[in-house]
Coordinates of C-alpha atoms in Angstrom, one line a residue:
X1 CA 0.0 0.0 0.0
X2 CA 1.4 3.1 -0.7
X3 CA 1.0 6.9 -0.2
X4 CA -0.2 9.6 -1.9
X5 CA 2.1 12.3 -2.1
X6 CA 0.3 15.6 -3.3
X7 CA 1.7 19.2 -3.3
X8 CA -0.9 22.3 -3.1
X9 CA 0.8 26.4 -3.0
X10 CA -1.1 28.9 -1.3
X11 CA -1.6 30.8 -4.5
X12 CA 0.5 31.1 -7.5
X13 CA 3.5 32.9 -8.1
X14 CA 3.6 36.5 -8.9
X15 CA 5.2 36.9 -12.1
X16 CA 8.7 38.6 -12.7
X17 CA 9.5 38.6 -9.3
X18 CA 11.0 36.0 -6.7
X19 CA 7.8 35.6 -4.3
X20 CA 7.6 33.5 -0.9
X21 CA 4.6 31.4 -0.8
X22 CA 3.4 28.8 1.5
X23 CA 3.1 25.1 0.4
X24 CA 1.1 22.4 1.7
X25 CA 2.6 18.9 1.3
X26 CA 0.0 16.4 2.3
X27 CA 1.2 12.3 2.8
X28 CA -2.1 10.3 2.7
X29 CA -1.5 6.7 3.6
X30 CA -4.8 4.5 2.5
X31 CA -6.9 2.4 4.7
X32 CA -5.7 -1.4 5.4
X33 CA -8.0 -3.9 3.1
X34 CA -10.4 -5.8 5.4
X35 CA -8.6 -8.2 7.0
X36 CA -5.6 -7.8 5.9
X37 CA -2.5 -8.9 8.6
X38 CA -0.6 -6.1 10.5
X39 CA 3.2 -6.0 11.5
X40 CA 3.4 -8.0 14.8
X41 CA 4.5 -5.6 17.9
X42 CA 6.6 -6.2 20.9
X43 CA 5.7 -3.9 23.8
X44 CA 7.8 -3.1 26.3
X45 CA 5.6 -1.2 29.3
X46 CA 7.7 0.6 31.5
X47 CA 5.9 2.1 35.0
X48 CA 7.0 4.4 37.6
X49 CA 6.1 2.8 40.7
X50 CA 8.3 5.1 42.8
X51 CA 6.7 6.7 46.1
X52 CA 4.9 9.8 44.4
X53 CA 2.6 6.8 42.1
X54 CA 1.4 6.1 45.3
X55 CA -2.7 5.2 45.8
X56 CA -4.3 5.7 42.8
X57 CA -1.8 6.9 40.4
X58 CA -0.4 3.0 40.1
X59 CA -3.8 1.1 41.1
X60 CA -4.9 3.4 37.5
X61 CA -1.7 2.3 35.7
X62 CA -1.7 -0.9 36.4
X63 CA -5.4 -1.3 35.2
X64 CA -4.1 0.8 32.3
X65 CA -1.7 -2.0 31.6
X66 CA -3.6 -4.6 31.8
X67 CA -6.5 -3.2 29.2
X68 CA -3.5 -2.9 27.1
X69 CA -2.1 -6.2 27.6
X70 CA -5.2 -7.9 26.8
X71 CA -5.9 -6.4 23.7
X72 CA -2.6 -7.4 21.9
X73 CA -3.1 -9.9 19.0
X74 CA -1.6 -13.9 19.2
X75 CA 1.2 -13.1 17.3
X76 CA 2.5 -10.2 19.6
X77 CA 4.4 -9.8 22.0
X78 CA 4.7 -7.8 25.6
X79 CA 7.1 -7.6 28.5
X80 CA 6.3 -5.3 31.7
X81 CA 9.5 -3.3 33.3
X82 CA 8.8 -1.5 36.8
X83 CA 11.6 1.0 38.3
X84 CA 11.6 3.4 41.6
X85 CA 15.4 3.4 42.3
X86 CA 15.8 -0.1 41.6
X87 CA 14.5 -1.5 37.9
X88 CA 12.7 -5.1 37.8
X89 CA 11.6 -7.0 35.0
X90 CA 7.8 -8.2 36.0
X91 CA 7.5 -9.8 32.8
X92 CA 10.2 -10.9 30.1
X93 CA 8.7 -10.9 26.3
X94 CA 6.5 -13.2 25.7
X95 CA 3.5 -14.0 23.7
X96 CA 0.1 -13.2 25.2
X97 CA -0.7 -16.7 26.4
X98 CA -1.5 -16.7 29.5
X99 CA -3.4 -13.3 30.1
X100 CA -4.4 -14.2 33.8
X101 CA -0.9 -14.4 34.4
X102 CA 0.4 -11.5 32.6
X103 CA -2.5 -9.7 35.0
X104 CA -1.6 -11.0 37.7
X105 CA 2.0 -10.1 37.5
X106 CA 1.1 -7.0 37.1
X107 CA -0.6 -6.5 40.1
X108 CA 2.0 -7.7 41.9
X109 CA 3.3 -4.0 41.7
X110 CA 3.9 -2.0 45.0
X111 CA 5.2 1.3 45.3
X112 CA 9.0 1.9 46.5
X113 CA 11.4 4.4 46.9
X114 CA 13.0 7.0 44.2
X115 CA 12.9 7.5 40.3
X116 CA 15.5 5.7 37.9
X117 CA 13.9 6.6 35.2
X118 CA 16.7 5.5 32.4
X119 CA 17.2 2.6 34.3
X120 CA 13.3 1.4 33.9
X121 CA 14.1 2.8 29.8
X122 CA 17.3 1.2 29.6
X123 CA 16.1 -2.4 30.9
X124 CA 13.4 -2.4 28.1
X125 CA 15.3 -1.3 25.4
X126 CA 17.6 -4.5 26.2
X127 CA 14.9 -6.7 26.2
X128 CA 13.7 -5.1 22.8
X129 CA 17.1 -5.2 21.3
X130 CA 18.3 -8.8 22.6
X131 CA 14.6 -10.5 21.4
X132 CA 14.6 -8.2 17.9
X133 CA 12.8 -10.3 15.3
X134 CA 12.7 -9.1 11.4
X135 CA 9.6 -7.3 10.6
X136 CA 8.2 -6.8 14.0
X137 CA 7.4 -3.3 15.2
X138 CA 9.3 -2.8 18.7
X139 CA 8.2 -0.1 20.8
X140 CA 8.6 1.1 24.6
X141 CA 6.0 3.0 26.5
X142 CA 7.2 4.9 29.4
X143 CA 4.6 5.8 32.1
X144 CA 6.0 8.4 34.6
X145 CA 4.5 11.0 37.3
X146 CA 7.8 12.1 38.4
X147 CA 11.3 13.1 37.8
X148 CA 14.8 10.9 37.6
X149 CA 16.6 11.4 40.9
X150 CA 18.5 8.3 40.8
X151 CA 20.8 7.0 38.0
X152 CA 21.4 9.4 34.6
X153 CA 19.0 12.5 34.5
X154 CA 20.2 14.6 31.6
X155 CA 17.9 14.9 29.0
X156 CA 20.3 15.5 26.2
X157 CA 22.3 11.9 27.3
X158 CA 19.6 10.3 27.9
X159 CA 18.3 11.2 24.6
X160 CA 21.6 10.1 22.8
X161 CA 20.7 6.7 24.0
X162 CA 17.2 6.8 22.8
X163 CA 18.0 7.9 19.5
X164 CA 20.6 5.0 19.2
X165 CA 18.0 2.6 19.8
X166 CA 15.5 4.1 17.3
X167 CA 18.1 3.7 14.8
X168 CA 18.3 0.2 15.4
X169 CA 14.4 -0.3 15.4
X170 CA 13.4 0.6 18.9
X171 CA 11.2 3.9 19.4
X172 CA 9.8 5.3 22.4
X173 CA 6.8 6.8 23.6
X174 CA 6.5 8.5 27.2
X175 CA 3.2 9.6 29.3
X176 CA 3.3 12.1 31.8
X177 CA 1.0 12.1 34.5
X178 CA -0.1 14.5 37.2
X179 CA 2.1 17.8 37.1
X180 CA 5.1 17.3 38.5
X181 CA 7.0 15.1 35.7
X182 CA 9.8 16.5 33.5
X183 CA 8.3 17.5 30.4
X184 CA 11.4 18.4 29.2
X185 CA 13.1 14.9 29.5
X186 CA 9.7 12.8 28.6
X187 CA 9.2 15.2 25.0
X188 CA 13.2 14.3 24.7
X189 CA 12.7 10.9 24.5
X190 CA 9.6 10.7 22.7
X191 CA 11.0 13.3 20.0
X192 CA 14.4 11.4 19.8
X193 CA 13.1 7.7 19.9
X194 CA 10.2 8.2 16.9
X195 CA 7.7 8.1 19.6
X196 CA 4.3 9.9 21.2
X197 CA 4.3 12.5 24.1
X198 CA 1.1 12.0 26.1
X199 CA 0.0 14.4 29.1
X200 CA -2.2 12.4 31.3
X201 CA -3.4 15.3 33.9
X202 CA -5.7 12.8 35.7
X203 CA -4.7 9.3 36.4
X204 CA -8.0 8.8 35.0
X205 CA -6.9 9.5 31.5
X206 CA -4.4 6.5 31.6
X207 CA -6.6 4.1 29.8
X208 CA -7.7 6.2 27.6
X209 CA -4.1 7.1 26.6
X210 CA -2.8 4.1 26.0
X211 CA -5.4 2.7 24.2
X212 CA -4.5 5.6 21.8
X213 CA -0.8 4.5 21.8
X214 CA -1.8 1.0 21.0
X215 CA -4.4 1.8 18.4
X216 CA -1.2 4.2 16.6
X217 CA 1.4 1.8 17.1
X218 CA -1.4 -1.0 15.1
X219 CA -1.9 1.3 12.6
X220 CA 1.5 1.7 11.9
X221 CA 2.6 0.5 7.6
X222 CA 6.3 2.5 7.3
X223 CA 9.1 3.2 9.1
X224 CA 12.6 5.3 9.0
X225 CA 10.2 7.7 6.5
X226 CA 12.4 11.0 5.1
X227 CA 11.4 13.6 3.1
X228 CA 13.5 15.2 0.6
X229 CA 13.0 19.1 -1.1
X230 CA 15.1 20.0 -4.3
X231 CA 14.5 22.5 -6.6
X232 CA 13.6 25.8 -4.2
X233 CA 15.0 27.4 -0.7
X234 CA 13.1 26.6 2.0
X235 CA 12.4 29.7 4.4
X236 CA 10.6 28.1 6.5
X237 CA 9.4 24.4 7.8
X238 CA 6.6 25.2 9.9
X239 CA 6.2 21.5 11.2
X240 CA 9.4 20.7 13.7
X241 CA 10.8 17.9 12.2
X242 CA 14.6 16.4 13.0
X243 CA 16.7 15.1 9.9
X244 CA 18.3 12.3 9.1
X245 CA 22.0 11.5 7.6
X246 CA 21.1 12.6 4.6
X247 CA 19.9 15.7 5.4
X248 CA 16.4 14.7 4.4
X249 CA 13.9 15.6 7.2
X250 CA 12.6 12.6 9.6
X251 CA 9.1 12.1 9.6
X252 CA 6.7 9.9 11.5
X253 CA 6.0 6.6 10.7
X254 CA 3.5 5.9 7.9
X255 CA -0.1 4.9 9.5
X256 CA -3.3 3.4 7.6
X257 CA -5.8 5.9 6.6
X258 CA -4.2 8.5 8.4
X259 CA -3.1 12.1 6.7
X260 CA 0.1 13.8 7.2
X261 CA 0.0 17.4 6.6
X262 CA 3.6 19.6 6.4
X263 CA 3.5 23.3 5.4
X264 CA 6.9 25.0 3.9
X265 CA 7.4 29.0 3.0
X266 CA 9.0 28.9 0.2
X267 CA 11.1 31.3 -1.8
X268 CA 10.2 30.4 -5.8
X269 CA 9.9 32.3 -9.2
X270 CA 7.7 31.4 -11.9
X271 CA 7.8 27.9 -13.5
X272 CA 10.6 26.8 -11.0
X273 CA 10.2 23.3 -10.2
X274 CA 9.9 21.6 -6.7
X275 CA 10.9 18.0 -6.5
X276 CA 9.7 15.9 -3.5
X277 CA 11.3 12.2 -2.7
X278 CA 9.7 10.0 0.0
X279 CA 11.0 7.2 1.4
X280 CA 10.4 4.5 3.7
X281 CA 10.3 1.0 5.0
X282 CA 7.7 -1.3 4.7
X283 CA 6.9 -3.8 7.6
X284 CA 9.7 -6.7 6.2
X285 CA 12.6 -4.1 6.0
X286 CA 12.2 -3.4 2.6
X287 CA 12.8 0.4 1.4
X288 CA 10.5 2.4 -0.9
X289 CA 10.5 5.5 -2.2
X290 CA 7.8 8.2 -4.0
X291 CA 8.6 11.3 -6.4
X292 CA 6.3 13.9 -7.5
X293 CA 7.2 17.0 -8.8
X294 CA 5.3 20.3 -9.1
X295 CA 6.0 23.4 -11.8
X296 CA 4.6 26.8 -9.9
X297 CA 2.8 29.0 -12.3
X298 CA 2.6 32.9 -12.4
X299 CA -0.1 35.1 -12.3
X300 CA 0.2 39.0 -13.2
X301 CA 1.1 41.7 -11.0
X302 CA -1.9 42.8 -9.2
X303 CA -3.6 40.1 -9.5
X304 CA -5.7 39.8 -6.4
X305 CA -6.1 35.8 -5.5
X306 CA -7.5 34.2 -2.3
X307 CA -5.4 31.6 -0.6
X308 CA -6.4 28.2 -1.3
X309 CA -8.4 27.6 2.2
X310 CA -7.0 24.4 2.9
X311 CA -3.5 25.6 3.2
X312 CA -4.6 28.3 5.1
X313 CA -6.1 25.8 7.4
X314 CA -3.4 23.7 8.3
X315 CA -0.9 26.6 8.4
X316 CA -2.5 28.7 11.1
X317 CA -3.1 25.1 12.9
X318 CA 0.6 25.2 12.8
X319 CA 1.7 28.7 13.8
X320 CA -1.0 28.3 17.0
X321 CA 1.0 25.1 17.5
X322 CA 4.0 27.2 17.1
X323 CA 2.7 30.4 19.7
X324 CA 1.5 27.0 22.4
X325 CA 5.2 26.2 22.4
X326 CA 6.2 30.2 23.2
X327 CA 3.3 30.0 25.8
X328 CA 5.1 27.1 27.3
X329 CA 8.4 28.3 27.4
X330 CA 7.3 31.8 28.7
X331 CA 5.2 29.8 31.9
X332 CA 8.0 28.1 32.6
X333 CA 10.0 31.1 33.9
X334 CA 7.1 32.6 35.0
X335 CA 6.3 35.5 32.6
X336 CA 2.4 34.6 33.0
X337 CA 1.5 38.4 30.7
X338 CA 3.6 37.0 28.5
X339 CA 2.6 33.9 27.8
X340 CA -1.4 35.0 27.6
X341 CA -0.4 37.7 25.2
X342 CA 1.3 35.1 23.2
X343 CA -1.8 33.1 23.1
X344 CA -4.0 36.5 22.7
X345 CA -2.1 37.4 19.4
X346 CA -2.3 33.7 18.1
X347 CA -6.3 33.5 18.8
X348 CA -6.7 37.0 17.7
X349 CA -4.6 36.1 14.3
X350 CA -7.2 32.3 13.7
X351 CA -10.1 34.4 14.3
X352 CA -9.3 36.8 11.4
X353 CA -8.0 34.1 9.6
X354 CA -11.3 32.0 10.1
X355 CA -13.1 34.4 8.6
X356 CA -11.5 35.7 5.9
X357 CA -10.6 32.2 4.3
X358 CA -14.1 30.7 5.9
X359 CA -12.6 27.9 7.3
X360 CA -13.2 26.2 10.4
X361 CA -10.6 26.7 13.4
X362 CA -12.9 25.9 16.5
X363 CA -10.5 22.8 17.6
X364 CA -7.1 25.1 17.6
X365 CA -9.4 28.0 19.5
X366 CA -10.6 25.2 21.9
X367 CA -7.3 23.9 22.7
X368 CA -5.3 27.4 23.6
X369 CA -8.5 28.7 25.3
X370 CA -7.8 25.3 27.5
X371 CA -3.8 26.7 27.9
X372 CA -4.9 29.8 28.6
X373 CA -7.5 28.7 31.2
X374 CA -5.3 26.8 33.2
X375 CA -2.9 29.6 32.8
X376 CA -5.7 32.5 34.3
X377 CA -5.6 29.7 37.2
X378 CA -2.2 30.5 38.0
X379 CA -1.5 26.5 37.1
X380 CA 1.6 26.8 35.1
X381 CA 2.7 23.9 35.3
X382 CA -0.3 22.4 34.4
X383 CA -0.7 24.6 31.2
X384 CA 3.1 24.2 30.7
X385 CA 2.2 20.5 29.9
X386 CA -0.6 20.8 27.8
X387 CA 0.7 23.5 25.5
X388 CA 3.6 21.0 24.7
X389 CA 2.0 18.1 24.2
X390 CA -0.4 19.9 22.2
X391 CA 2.4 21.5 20.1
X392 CA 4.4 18.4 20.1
X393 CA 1.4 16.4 18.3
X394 CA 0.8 19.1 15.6
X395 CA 4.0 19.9 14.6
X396 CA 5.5 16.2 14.6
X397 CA 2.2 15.1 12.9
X398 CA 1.4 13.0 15.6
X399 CA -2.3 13.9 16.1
X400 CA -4.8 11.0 16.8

């Protein structure tokens, strides 16, 4: 099954001048035929059971894990890794045979002492790497309320590590619940192990959450995908996007029936060509690749054109994805007027915007309004965590 790769400007080029204009590239990956077989995962859960999961924080993760356990498929694979400042292995990998079991191991968990946080990460990437089987989709999800006090703590070491594994086929997602966790460190290692950032305010939300982490990784059809631009200068990449070797950028793995949407300002002239290569890796190893190309056509001077809508959709989703991450940044050190002007400006901007294209923008309104809500509270922290995760998920097309 493969993508569909279409390109779609703004507008068109003004003629006899060099004009930057704002491109939509949209990745459309079709729906999985009825019945047909999915990559088989191994699943490496990794929960905090140090002394701040306490009550109901672990009672709700370890139903969490459970839910999860029992919906994996015959042909997949789990193992369960617990860590407070010491790191056990409650389950090694194994096939879902015995789900009693698996359960019951699971509730076996008590709280303890401190955080080793890249211990608990570092446990399950061995087990992941030491039991890694061709064409299987490996993937470790790390549930934390805390912060690593024990063991390595930098984010930017810790997220070497991480990244080395993802080369070698092992991404990571993280969850952060409650308020207190580092989103610094858990956005690391989701953004340099190919993986989801989840904010779980409540402990509540934990089911619900992974679920959603299980349902993506299911849904997953490509791997190591890159993107390649030739042809124009790139002003701008309004997604956040890492790159690989090459130099092309990194994007997130290819998933049934879901739509990737990346918007670029570009500088172009009339009939200059862009040239777009993407690549990927199929479920047996197997690389792939798809080039289109698109010729950008001039209109007179003066010529008054609209904006095609759609690109002005997904752009201004982008640049309020864009202003969440200023909001978050300015919370953190406390500059409360300035992160609620940030988020002012950007709600101001989609509200002109909304009209003037007449498009809809009610779930980008609805989700700084929430930011800004918490941020009126005088929760920063709380806001903080929302407008990154929020950010994080648009702008590395990890929605859904």
């Amino acid at each position: 099954m493969r993508p569909k790769v279409s390109i779609l400007p703004a507008r068109s080029v003004t003629s006899s001048t060099t004009d930057t204009l704002d491109v939509l590239v949209r990745i459309s990956t079709p729906v999985q035929e009825a019945g047909a077989a999915r990559p088989p995962l191994d699943l490496v859960l990794v929960l905090d059971r140090s002394g701040s999961m306490r009550g109901l924080p672990l009672a709700l993760a370890k139903n969490a894990a459970k839910l999860v356990v029992g919906q994996l498929g015959p042909d997949d694979r789990v193992a369960v890794v617990a860590f407070d400042h010491r790191v056990e292995v409650v389950a090694p990998l194994q096939e879902v045979k015995d789900l009693a079991q698996l359960e019951s191991l699971i509730d076996t968990l008590q709280v303890g002492g401190s955080t080793n946080l890249f211990g608990g990460w570092q446990t399950a990437s061995r087990l992941l790497l030491y039991g890694a089987e061709q064409g299987r989709l490996s993937r470790i999800v790390l549930v934390t309320d805390g912060r690593a006090n024990v063991g390595l703590r930098e984010p930017l070491i810790i997220g070497e590590h991480v990244a080395q594994a993802q080369t070698q086929g092992v991404s990571t997602s993280t969850v952060g619940v409650g308020v207190r966790y580092d989103e610094n460190l858990l956005e690391t290692l989701a953004g340099t192990g190919d993986g989801n950032y989840h904010f779980a305010e409540r402990p509540d939300e934990l089911e619900d959450t992974l679920q959603t982490e299980l349902a993506s990784l299911k849904a997953t059809l490509g791997r190591r995908v890159s993107l390649g631009l030739r042809g124009v200068k790139v002003k701008d990449a309004l997604n956040d996007f890492g790159r690989v070797h090459s130099g092309r950028l990194a994007l997130p793995p290819l998933r049934a029936g879901r739509t990737l949407d990346l918007v670029f300002r570009l500088i172009v002239s009339d009939e200059q060509k862009l040239a777009l290569r993407l690549a990927w890796d199929d479920a047996t190893g197997e690389r792939h690749s798809e080039h289109v190309m698109h010729t950008f056509l001039a209109v007179p001077q003066g010529f008054n054109e609209l904006e095609q809508a759609e690109v002005v959709r997904v752009r201004e989703g982008l640049l309020a994805a864009r202003a969440q991450r200023t909001a978050a940044q300015l919370a953190d050190i406390g500059d409360l007027s300035g992160a609620l002007l940030a988020l002012s400006s950007i709600r101001n901007r989609l509200q002109v915007e909304s009209l003037r294209s007449a498009i809809s923008l009610t779930s980008e309104l609805h989700q700084l309004g929430e930011v800004e809500r918490r941020l009126r509270q005088n929760n920063r922290s709380a806001a903080s965590k929302l407008a990154r995760k929020q950010s994080y998920a648009k702008q590395s097309g990890r929605e859904g």
